[in-house]
Amino acid sequence: MAQDRERDEAQNVALGASLSVRWVQGFPRQNVHFVNDSTICYPCGNFVIFINIETKKKTVLQCMNGIVGVVATNVPYEVVAFSDRRLRPLIYIYNFPGLTRRTKLKGNVLLDYTLLSFSYCGTYLASYSSLPEFELALWNWESGVILCKKSQPGIDVSQMTFNPMNWHQLCLSSPSAVTVWTIERSNQEHYLKAKSVKLPMEDGSFCNETDVVFPQSLPKDPIYGPVLPVSAIAGLVGEEAETFRPKDDLYALLHPTMHCWTPTSDLYVGCEEGHLLMISGENLKVTVLNKIEDGPPRVGRNFVSPVTMAYQKGGVLASGIDGFVYSFLIKDTNYKVEDFLEVEGPVEHLMFSPSYRMLLIQTDKGSIYIYTFDKEPTFEKLLAACDGKFQATDFITPGNEYCMTLTQSGEVCVWGIEDGACVSKIYLNIPATVLACSPSSLSAAVGTEDGFVHFLDIQDVESPHSVHTAYLSESPVQHLLYDQRGMYLLVGTSEGHVFVINAKPSSLFQILGFIEVGKGILQISTVSPLETDVVEVMVLSPLPETGRSRLEIFTLPKILPQVSASFADERGRLRDAFIHKFVYEIEHALSSAVLNFQSNRIYGFCNQVPYICSYLLPEKEHSGICILKSYQKVQSKQYGPGMLSLSPHGLWLITIAKCGILCIRDIHTLETFVRCRSHSHQGHGIQSVRISMDGQSILVNGKDDSTLVNLRWRQFGGNLANEILEYSQQLSTYLKNTMDEENDYLSIAKKDSLDLGSEPEHAAIKNEVKLFSNKRKEIKRGIKALAKTILDMMEENEAVDNIAKLEQQEFGLDLEELERLHDESEEEVAKIRKDAEMQNLAKRYLAELIKEECWNSMAVKGRALKCFHIPCVVENFPMKERTDEELKELKRVVQQKKIEAECLKLQKEIVEVQSAITLVKKHHEEEDEEEEEDGTAKDTNLPNYLLGSLSTDFRVHTSLLSSQLELHSREEKINQIILLKDIIYKVKTAFNSEFDAAYKQKEIEIARVKEKNVRIQEIVLDLELEESVWQPEFEDCEKPERTLIVESTEITAQRHVNPWQKAKTELLVTREMERLLLSRGPNTRRRALMDMMGGVLEVKKEDILRMVIPQPAFMSKPDALWSEEERKQFKAYEKKVKELNEERDKYRKSLETEMKKLQNSIQESTQNFDEHLKRLFERRVRAEMVVSQEELKINNLVFSLLLDEEISSREAFLNNYLARKQEEKSQTTEAIRKSREDLDMYKEHYDNLLAEDKVLDRSFKKEFSEIPSHQVDILYKLFKRRPRIHKQKVHSDTTSLVPFGERPGSGKLNKDAFAQLMKAMDDLDSINNMPEGLDPSVWEHFCMTRRAKVENEQKVKQKAAGLIEMVAFLQRRTEDDEKVQHEIEKVFHELILLQEDKVKFQLNLTIQILLKQGQVELENFQLLLDYSDAILINKNIIEDLNSAIRTQGQKKVASMMESKEIHKGIFQIEWEHKKMEMEMEDLNQKAWDIQMLFFSRDRQKYLNEPNYETLIAIQIGIMEQTIAVLDKTHKKNVENCKKLLKKLRRCSNQKDVANYTLSCNLREELVAVSERKDICNAVGSTLTCEKIAKERYENMMQHQKLTKISKEQAEQISILQAEVERLRMKTFPALVQM
């Protein structure tokens, strides 16, 4: 709506003046199409460009609603269809070459059409849209209606084509699938039916996919229940189950890139992997064509992946990304690749012309080549694309003949203004940014991204060349602008520098200096009036921090080139004071701003709001920054960031924006007087606009649509034209002399390169060198000394160890480089530290999770117990605490089981004691009480093989468990699982209690051993033995909590201690030592005790072993010197020593005995514990066995539940599938009913039309009964005559080129044929073809009747064709209905089988029985593997049944022996009776056959005559004689007839002569009679009798005529009555023979 409103406003505004498109320059981004045999077209921006191949003339068709989407052409009708890209797009149909809109198609697509395709015959158009509809629609584009549509969500289609030989087929291909759609028609109804093509795998082979819905090859498992499809196992019940595939069953398929149709309605499909596929059009069977290698392999081109294909006779033409066009010669299932053509770049599209005389080749850049098939094939470039989109454009002065464009890659093109033809090109091969043409000379400047400005000589537009290059800075050049008089070239860079260059070639483009402005220059504007000597320059830059814009205005005098040295400093910067630089700020952001020619007002385009504002500049000079307020504000109808520019005479303000609309406003009122939409917002609008000096031409360059539009004035005159033309003449006159002079300099200039301020900069450098020469010498000496020091350090570094060696880069003296390396190392260290921290954090988190899951959450921690002496380990059962939900569920199940048990007990009481309730009531109550008391014992006494486990060994209550033979329902199985889990919990709890007791016992034993080991250690020390004392300890597996605690002894690395911590520790140790020394003090008592009595007050028994009797002092002397007293003392000493030794021996023996006793006690207690642990180990094994048994039962129950869920899922899926099929069945039934009704109605119309045609044929003679019969016969022959329509002869060479031959007729062809027929009928209706003697009025009536007959015949033919089509449609709907019915029956059959399997599965339970080993021995174990027909019952039942069977069997044998003889006789009599009856039936049948036997005379003669063969021979001879006589007679008769014929001919000739004589006489007599009749009439003497006779004769003739007419009418009435009766009595459609 906004676009329409803007368009209306534009029409209202532009009443006085308007713009039209002169030409459009752009290159195809989509496929190019043929409109006819000599014209192609392609979309470009908002336009569709048509190019005549012969004349190269271009025609433009503009889309008024935005950018053109997709384009399609219809060659027979010569129409072009294209869509626009907007919300709810439309499809437009235009005629060619008139370019008038034929119709507009409006659908329900929300965003965009991606594909359009016309049918090769008929008025059909197919469209496809992507997001969000993904809709395929079939249109009748003549009537503008959608015939049918179909959506396929999520599928993006890359190519869509109709079958050239059959418009009923449509192929859609994408990179992942190929789909063939069939269009079915019944009268006026159309339907779309899709069939997907099964593609091969990437290696070209086919995978055998099983049917997911009804798999046929699933194995049968009689033990574990039915095997179901994977969709049922996955639990899928909806439509996704039909296409579900497991990950392992998914294979990578081929990826189609392009397809094309063949004359046999087959498809050739090219794939990314290099395979070429052939798809049958009838059954969609895929064949992978084999490539035949012929000749040496192509270097670098072995793999051909078709990007585009075009069919030709005998194969296809294909191209890839290698720039070659290949010819695929296909024969059967093989093909050979040959080089056909080489193109400059990768080929993107191939297409044959309608006559197949030309091949269109389109490259990826947009160039178009035409290859002509002729006696001498030609290959020419029709359209040479530029290398990239247009970056900038400008007019070559004066702007009425040529203009220039620049691409990003540096390609400069010169175009003609009138026709848009490319005059010349020059490739700079540099990344270019901007372009500007000089007003004062025929030169142009090109700015580059690397800071260069290239100057081009364009005096000869056919060969422009570069003449000068100036290097400005390292930053890219973003703006190039000449002032209006061409004195200066202003160059703006991204760093905020504006360079001023002398624009005149005579100065060799001298760089005068630069001005520093804000970074990110948005626009540079200049004002250079003719009457002044200065150039006003304004630069707009943004202030993103404050959201404002900055304007900097400075003045460049005309004499600047002469005084540039004084205006600039040593570096070339122009001084602000000399150039009068002033700075202004705008309170809001501007995207563009220009300065008017009076230099007193600024016009700005607001960036955030759609307004154009004007600002008055202050008249007084100022310093600093001046804030400008808006003086005038006008709302702009353009949205998005815009740009402003002034016309050459400064009275027009040209605005462009992202919306793609160009507006020209009056500079004073800011009112728009011209508006033109040349681009659209989908292409991000207009990038730049240029207007010629005389204002007659406007160049508009699109931003992203690569379109250059040349606009011209459609209505241009009055003041608008006079003002700008007058200014243009003045400016041209002013620039004429200057231009001539500068062009002369330009022609003799040589190409050179100039750097910024080369001479001033060298002078500045020389002055600096002189000023700082001493400082430089000092710095150089310091650098040399520093370098020597660094070299010494490097040599020293080489001698140290690797761990202390520094890297080579660490010796660098570049501080910036060192800082950079340091920052990099810091960043690397921080990154490594962060990674290590994150890894540690992840490991800690994982450790916490593991600890929480395996330790903290355990109510019973897992631990083990080891024996003391044997390698035996017993582990407990780690157990988690049961949750509240589990306990609640267990409580519910237990309560339910108790209620069920009570109910069952009451039911038994009611049934058993119904007759004696009062007598036995107390007895039963007592028994019930006893049962309740002894329930546990009773349950425990049940055999384990019925329980399936040994859980009763752990005194677990199992009375609540259901029997394994009664678990049929899902709820019972779930309750059983809950109870079994409770049993497992109780078993584990029981064992864990035993384990805990054993663990406590081991703790006690270890404590006892430790106590005894204390004494043993003392004894060992006393006895000074070298034995080690055995000390048992708990290991880590027995105390796992120690694993979670890190001891100090486990840390092997040295602990890092900070210096302050180390000092603190030393201080504490010193203080502790001082405290100990002070606490002890002088201790004389202790010293005396140690010296006198060895530190003890009394001698203990344990000290005997350490007691030593001191020797007397005299023992050091010889024996001979001893005295008596000394000898006595020696004897006493020996006695004491002897007594002490005896005491020592006694005490040692007592200690040894005590130690052995303690060791034996330890050995005995630990062995007893080991025995107990061995029994506990057996208990553990048994508990594990019980747990495994219960878990096995749980697994079986879970498996049965899972299988039950799978069966339920399968059943639900089949029911849903059945519901869908039944709905589809109702749809097909309704379609059949509707089709049959339509067919009956259509058949009735056809029969009526056929009857009318017959009536026309029969009533012909009746309508012309008044004329003579011979004329009626002649007219009837003419009535049956039809003109021959001469078909247009097709040249033989064209027929040989076109592979599709004659295509089926379309509606247009049928209309043309009918028109030719009517034209031929006009020739037949000519008066020249009228028979002689026929009245012209009768002839006119005859022509009208014959024309009506021909028109009716055409209607009958059309109706007959439609009738055949409707019958075929009804047949297809019937086949679809039968197919759906077959699938429904198949689903019913599958449901029945599934229900049978479900019942079998629910009845055939998997139970667990405990068997003793060795109890059952079988010779052949293989017989036990099949239990499909086995049942499990009690043995007592079998024995009772066997005994009853034996008794009854003996009785039955006796009775059977008695009745055996009787039955034997009865059977014999019955057999004889049946035998007789059968013989009787045979005899009756033979008698009947004899009666009904045909017995001719020949057969009688054959039976009665003995020599039948002789008789036959005699008869044959007689017949031969008869035949000979008859032949002779026939010849005689023929001769007689010939003679008679000659005689009659002679008589006939005589009669002819006589008749001729009589006719001559008759003519004379008639003349005489007529004369006499005239005389009689004149005389009036006619007799009365003659009048009466004549009247009677006339009456008789009239009566006969009326009688004849009445008879004919009666016959017709009878025929019509019979026809009416037949039509009324018909009960089914039938075709009446024509």
PDB file of C-alpha atoms in Angstrom, residues 893-1043:
ATOM      1  CA  VAL A 893       1.022 -52.548  45.674  1.00  0.00           C
ATOM      2  CA  VAL A 894       1.276 -54.368  49.034  1.00  0.00           C
ATOM      3  CA  GLN A 895      -2.083 -52.971  50.090  1.00  0.00           C
ATOM      4  CA  GLN A 896      -3.619 -54.005  46.792  1.00  0.00           C
ATOM      5  CA  LYS A 897      -2.207 -57.525  47.072  1.00  0.00           C
ATOM      6  CA  LYS A 898      -3.532 -57.889  50.609  1.00  0.00           C
ATOM      7  CA  ILE A 899      -6.972 -56.760  49.489  1.00  0.00           C
ATOM      8  CA  GLU A 900      -6.882 -59.195  46.594  1.00  0.00           C
ATOM      9  CA  ALA A 901      -5.844 -62.010  48.931  1.00  0.00           C
ATOM     10  CA  GLU A 902      -8.689 -61.191  51.345  1.00  0.00           C
ATOM     11  CA  CYS A 903     -11.194 -61.024  48.491  1.00  0.00           C
ATOM     12  CA  LEU A 904     -10.008 -64.356  47.138  1.00  0.00           C
ATOM     13  CA  LYS A 905     -10.257 -65.896  50.589  1.00  0.00           C
ATOM     14  CA  LEU A 906     -13.812 -64.629  51.032  1.00  0.00           C
ATOM     15  CA  GLN A 907     -14.808 -65.920  47.627  1.00  0.00           C
ATOM     16  CA  LYS A 908     -13.473 -69.378  48.532  1.00  0.00           C
ATOM     17  CA  GLU A 909     -15.372 -69.320  51.814  1.00  0.00           C
ATOM     18  CA  ILE A 910     -18.616 -68.346  50.073  1.00  0.00           C
ATOM     19  CA  VAL A 911     -18.250 -71.100  47.486  1.00  0.00           C
ATOM     20  CA  GLU A 912     -17.040 -73.890  49.762  1.00  0.00           C
ATOM     21  CA  VAL A 913     -19.215 -73.421  52.869  1.00  0.00           C
ATOM     22  CA  GLN A 914     -22.432 -72.243  51.231  1.00  0.00           C
ATOM     23  CA  SER A 915     -24.377 -75.252  52.572  1.00  0.00           C
ATOM     24  CA  ALA A 916     -23.024 -75.240  56.141  1.00  0.00           C
ATOM     25  CA  ILE A 917     -22.137 -71.673  57.019  1.00  0.00           C
ATOM     26  CA  THR A 918     -23.162 -71.795  60.678  1.00  0.00           C
ATOM     27  CA  LEU A 919     -21.576 -75.195  61.439  1.00  0.00           C
ATOM     28  CA  VAL A 920     -18.154 -74.650  60.053  1.00  0.00           C
ATOM     29  CA  LYS A 921     -17.762 -70.914  60.605  1.00  0.00           C
ATOM     30  CA  LYS A 922     -15.729 -71.145  63.799  1.00  0.00           C
ATOM     31  CA  HIS A 923     -13.579 -73.915  62.376  1.00  0.00           C
ATOM     32  CA  HIS A 924     -12.673 -71.774  59.376  1.00  0.00           C
ATOM     33  CA  GLU A 925     -11.930 -68.777  61.526  1.00  0.00           C
ATOM     34  CA  GLU A 926      -9.513 -70.841  63.604  1.00  0.00           C
ATOM     35  CA  GLU A 927      -7.872 -72.175  60.492  1.00  0.00           C
ATOM     36  CA  ASP A 928      -7.569 -68.650  59.110  1.00  0.00           C
ATOM     37  CA  GLU A 929      -5.881 -67.489  62.256  1.00  0.00           C
ATOM     38  CA  GLU A 930      -3.459 -70.399  62.097  1.00  0.00           C
ATOM     39  CA  GLU A 931      -2.742 -69.626  58.472  1.00  0.00           C
ATOM     40  CA  GLU A 932      -2.058 -65.989  59.277  1.00  0.00           C
ATOM     41  CA  GLU A 933       0.290 -66.991  62.077  1.00  0.00           C
ATOM     42  CA  ASP A 934       2.137 -69.579  60.055  1.00  0.00           C
ATOM     43  CA  GLY A 935       1.936 -67.671  56.746  1.00  0.00           C
ATOM     44  CA  THR A 936       5.624 -67.013  56.543  1.00  0.00           C
ATOM     45  CA  ALA A 937       6.565 -70.578  57.286  1.00  0.00           C
ATOM     46  CA  LYS A 938       3.984 -71.835  54.821  1.00  0.00           C
ATOM     47  CA  ASP A 939       5.269 -69.549  52.078  1.00  0.00           C
ATOM     48  CA  THR A 940       8.768 -70.535  52.889  1.00  0.00           C
ATOM     49  CA  ASN A 941       7.895 -74.190  52.509  1.00  0.00           C
ATOM     50  CA  LEU A 942       6.677 -73.670  48.951  1.00  0.00           C
ATOM     51  CA  PRO A 943       8.937 -75.266  46.290  1.00  0.00           C
ATOM     52  CA  ASN A 944      11.437 -72.843  44.830  1.00  0.00           C
ATOM     53  CA  TYR A 945      10.926 -73.959  41.252  1.00  0.00           C
ATOM     54  CA  LEU A 946       7.501 -72.293  41.326  1.00  0.00           C
ATOM     55  CA  LEU A 947       8.990 -69.041  42.572  1.00  0.00           C
ATOM     56  CA  GLY A 948      11.836 -69.111  40.089  1.00  0.00           C
ATOM     57  CA  SER A 949      14.419 -68.034  42.675  1.00  0.00           C
ATOM     58  CA  LEU A 950      16.007 -68.891  46.051  1.00  0.00           C
ATOM     59  CA  SER A 951      14.788 -65.758  47.804  1.00  0.00           C
ATOM     60  CA  THR A 952      13.175 -67.815  50.588  1.00  0.00           C
ATOM     61  CA  ASP A 953      16.663 -68.822  51.773  1.00  0.00           C
ATOM     62  CA  PHE A 954      17.031 -65.258  53.056  1.00  0.00           C
ATOM     63  CA  ARG A 955      13.709 -65.384  54.921  1.00  0.00           C
ATOM     64  CA  VAL A 956      12.065 -62.987  52.517  1.00  0.00           C
ATOM     65  CA  HIS A 957       8.265 -62.866  52.511  1.00  0.00           C
ATOM     66  CA  THR A 958       7.033 -63.960  49.042  1.00  0.00           C
ATOM     67  CA  SER A 959       3.358 -64.584  49.646  1.00  0.00           C
ATOM     68  CA  LEU A 960       2.370 -61.354  47.857  1.00  0.00           C
ATOM     69  CA  LEU A 961       3.991 -62.391  44.592  1.00  0.00           C
ATOM     70  CA  SER A 962       1.654 -63.446  41.819  1.00  0.00           C
ATOM     71  CA  SER A 963       2.152 -66.748  40.102  1.00  0.00           C
ATOM     72  CA  GLN A 964       4.291 -66.570  36.987  1.00  0.00           C
ATOM     73  CA  LEU A 965       1.484 -68.289  35.107  1.00  0.00           C
ATOM     74  CA  GLU A 966      -1.011 -65.536  35.898  1.00  0.00           C
ATOM     75  CA  LEU A 967       0.884 -62.450  34.746  1.00  0.00           C
ATOM     76  CA  HIS A 968      -1.191 -61.451  31.729  1.00  0.00           C
ATOM     77  CA  SER A 969      -2.126 -57.818  32.220  1.00  0.00           C
ATOM     78  CA  ARG A 970       0.210 -54.859  32.155  1.00  0.00           C
ATOM     79  CA  GLU A 971      -0.723 -53.757  35.680  1.00  0.00           C
ATOM     80  CA  GLU A 972       0.012 -57.188  37.098  1.00  0.00           C
ATOM     81  CA  LYS A 973       3.465 -57.179  35.505  1.00  0.00           C
ATOM     82  CA  ILE A 974       4.262 -53.715  36.859  1.00  0.00           C
ATOM     83  CA  ASN A 975       3.122 -54.726  40.358  1.00  0.00           C
ATOM     84  CA  GLN A 976       5.199 -57.889  40.099  1.00  0.00           C
ATOM     85  CA  ILE A 977       8.264 -55.834  39.137  1.00  0.00           C
ATOM     86  CA  ILE A 978       7.755 -53.567  42.152  1.00  0.00           C
ATOM     87  CA  LEU A 979       7.480 -56.572  44.480  1.00  0.00           C
ATOM     88  CA  LEU A 980      10.528 -58.238  42.936  1.00  0.00           C
ATOM     89  CA  LYS A 981      12.540 -55.052  43.427  1.00  0.00           C
ATOM     90  CA  ASP A 982      11.429 -55.060  47.066  1.00  0.00           C
ATOM     91  CA  ILE A 983      12.577 -58.680  47.385  1.00  0.00           C
ATOM     92  CA  ILE A 984      15.959 -57.772  45.918  1.00  0.00           C
ATOM     93  CA  TYR A 985      16.202 -54.891  48.366  1.00  0.00           C
ATOM     94  CA  LYS A 986      15.375 -57.181  51.284  1.00  0.00           C
ATOM     95  CA  VAL A 987      17.859 -59.833  50.133  1.00  0.00           C
ATOM     96  CA  LYS A 988      20.602 -57.234  49.844  1.00  0.00           C
ATOM     97  CA  THR A 989      19.634 -55.773  53.207  1.00  0.00           C
ATOM     98  CA  ALA A 990      19.754 -59.217  54.826  1.00  0.00           C
ATOM     99  CA  PHE A 991      23.181 -59.930  53.419  1.00  0.00           C
ATOM    100  CA  ASN A 992      24.446 -56.448  54.320  1.00  0.00           C
ATOM    101  CA  SER A 993      23.400 -56.996  57.929  1.00  0.00           C
ATOM    102  CA  GLU A 994      25.476 -60.198  57.976  1.00  0.00           C
ATOM    103  CA  PHE A 995      28.304 -58.336  56.276  1.00  0.00           C
ATOM    104  CA  ASP A 996      28.166 -55.546  58.880  1.00  0.00           C
ATOM    105  CA  ALA A 997      28.335 -58.123  61.682  1.00  0.00           C
ATOM    106  CA  ALA A 998      31.390 -59.706  60.052  1.00  0.00           C
ATOM    107  CA  TYR A 999      32.930 -56.256  59.596  1.00  0.00           C
ATOM    108  CA  LYS A1000      32.487 -55.467  63.264  1.00  0.00           C
ATOM    109  CA  GLN A1001      33.935 -58.839  64.131  1.00  0.00           C
ATOM    110  CA  LYS A1002      37.009 -58.091  62.053  1.00  0.00           C
ATOM    111  CA  GLU A1003      37.386 -54.767  63.797  1.00  0.00           C
ATOM    112  CA  ILE A1004      37.278 -56.591  67.135  1.00  0.00           C
ATOM    113  CA  GLU A1005      39.775 -59.168  65.927  1.00  0.00           C
ATOM    114  CA  ILE A1006      42.160 -56.506  64.726  1.00  0.00           C
ATOM    115  CA  ALA A1007      41.861 -54.702  68.055  1.00  0.00           C
ATOM    116  CA  ARG A1008      42.613 -57.939  69.883  1.00  0.00           C
ATOM    117  CA  VAL A1009      45.571 -58.632  67.642  1.00  0.00           C
ATOM    118  CA  LYS A1010      46.878 -55.150  68.278  1.00  0.00           C
ATOM    119  CA  GLU A1011      46.630 -55.660  72.046  1.00  0.00           C
ATOM    120  CA  LYS A1012      48.475 -58.961  71.855  1.00  0.00           C
ATOM    121  CA  ASN A1013      51.036 -57.546  69.473  1.00  0.00           C
ATOM    122  CA  VAL A1014      51.998 -54.981  72.085  1.00  0.00           C
ATOM    123  CA  ARG A1015      53.064 -57.761  74.408  1.00  0.00           C
ATOM    124  CA  ILE A1016      54.711 -59.706  71.600  1.00  0.00           C
ATOM    125  CA  GLN A1017      56.662 -56.613  70.616  1.00  0.00           C
ATOM    126  CA  GLU A1018      57.885 -56.232  74.193  1.00  0.00           C
ATOM    127  CA  ILE A1019      58.932 -59.874  74.318  1.00  0.00           C
ATOM    128  CA  VAL A1020      60.760 -59.545  71.013  1.00  0.00           C
ATOM    129  CA  LEU A1021      62.596 -56.549  72.333  1.00  0.00           C
ATOM    130  CA  ASP A1022      63.416 -58.295  75.579  1.00  0.00           C
ATOM    131  CA  LEU A1023      64.635 -61.380  73.764  1.00  0.00           C
ATOM    132  CA  GLU A1024      66.431 -59.255  71.212  1.00  0.00           C
ATOM    133  CA  LEU A1025      64.931 -61.281  68.368  1.00  0.00           C
ATOM    134  CA  GLU A1026      65.056 -60.132  64.757  1.00  0.00           C
ATOM    135  CA  GLU A1027      61.538 -61.263  64.033  1.00  0.00           C
ATOM    136  CA  SER A1028      58.869 -58.930  62.632  1.00  0.00           C
ATOM    137  CA  VAL A1029      55.533 -58.759  64.331  1.00  0.00           C
ATOM    138  CA  TRP A1030      52.505 -59.404  62.039  1.00  0.00           C
ATOM    139  CA  GLN A1031      50.150 -56.501  62.366  1.00  0.00           C
ATOM    140  CA  PRO A1032      46.816 -56.752  60.379  1.00  0.00           C
ATOM    141  CA  GLU A1033      45.376 -53.522  59.002  1.00  0.00           C
ATOM    142  CA  PHE A1034      42.310 -52.494  57.019  1.00  0.00           C
ATOM    143  CA  GLU A1035      43.051 -51.955  53.324  1.00  0.00           C
ATOM    144  CA  ASP A1036      41.590 -49.214  51.138  1.00  0.00           C
ATOM    145  CA  CYS A1037      38.947 -51.504  49.701  1.00  0.00           C
ATOM    146  CA  GLU A1038      37.789 -52.245  53.255  1.00  0.00           C
ATOM    147  CA  LYS A1039      37.742 -48.578  54.198  1.00  0.00           C
ATOM    148  CA  PRO A1040      36.975 -46.796  50.888  1.00  0.00           C
ATOM    149  CA  GLU A1041      36.360 -43.463  52.589  1.00  0.00           C
ATOM    150  CA  ARG A1042      40.146 -43.163  52.914  1.00  0.00           C
ATOM    151  CA  THR A1043      40.318 -42.836  49.124  1.00  0.00           C
TER     152      THR A1043
END
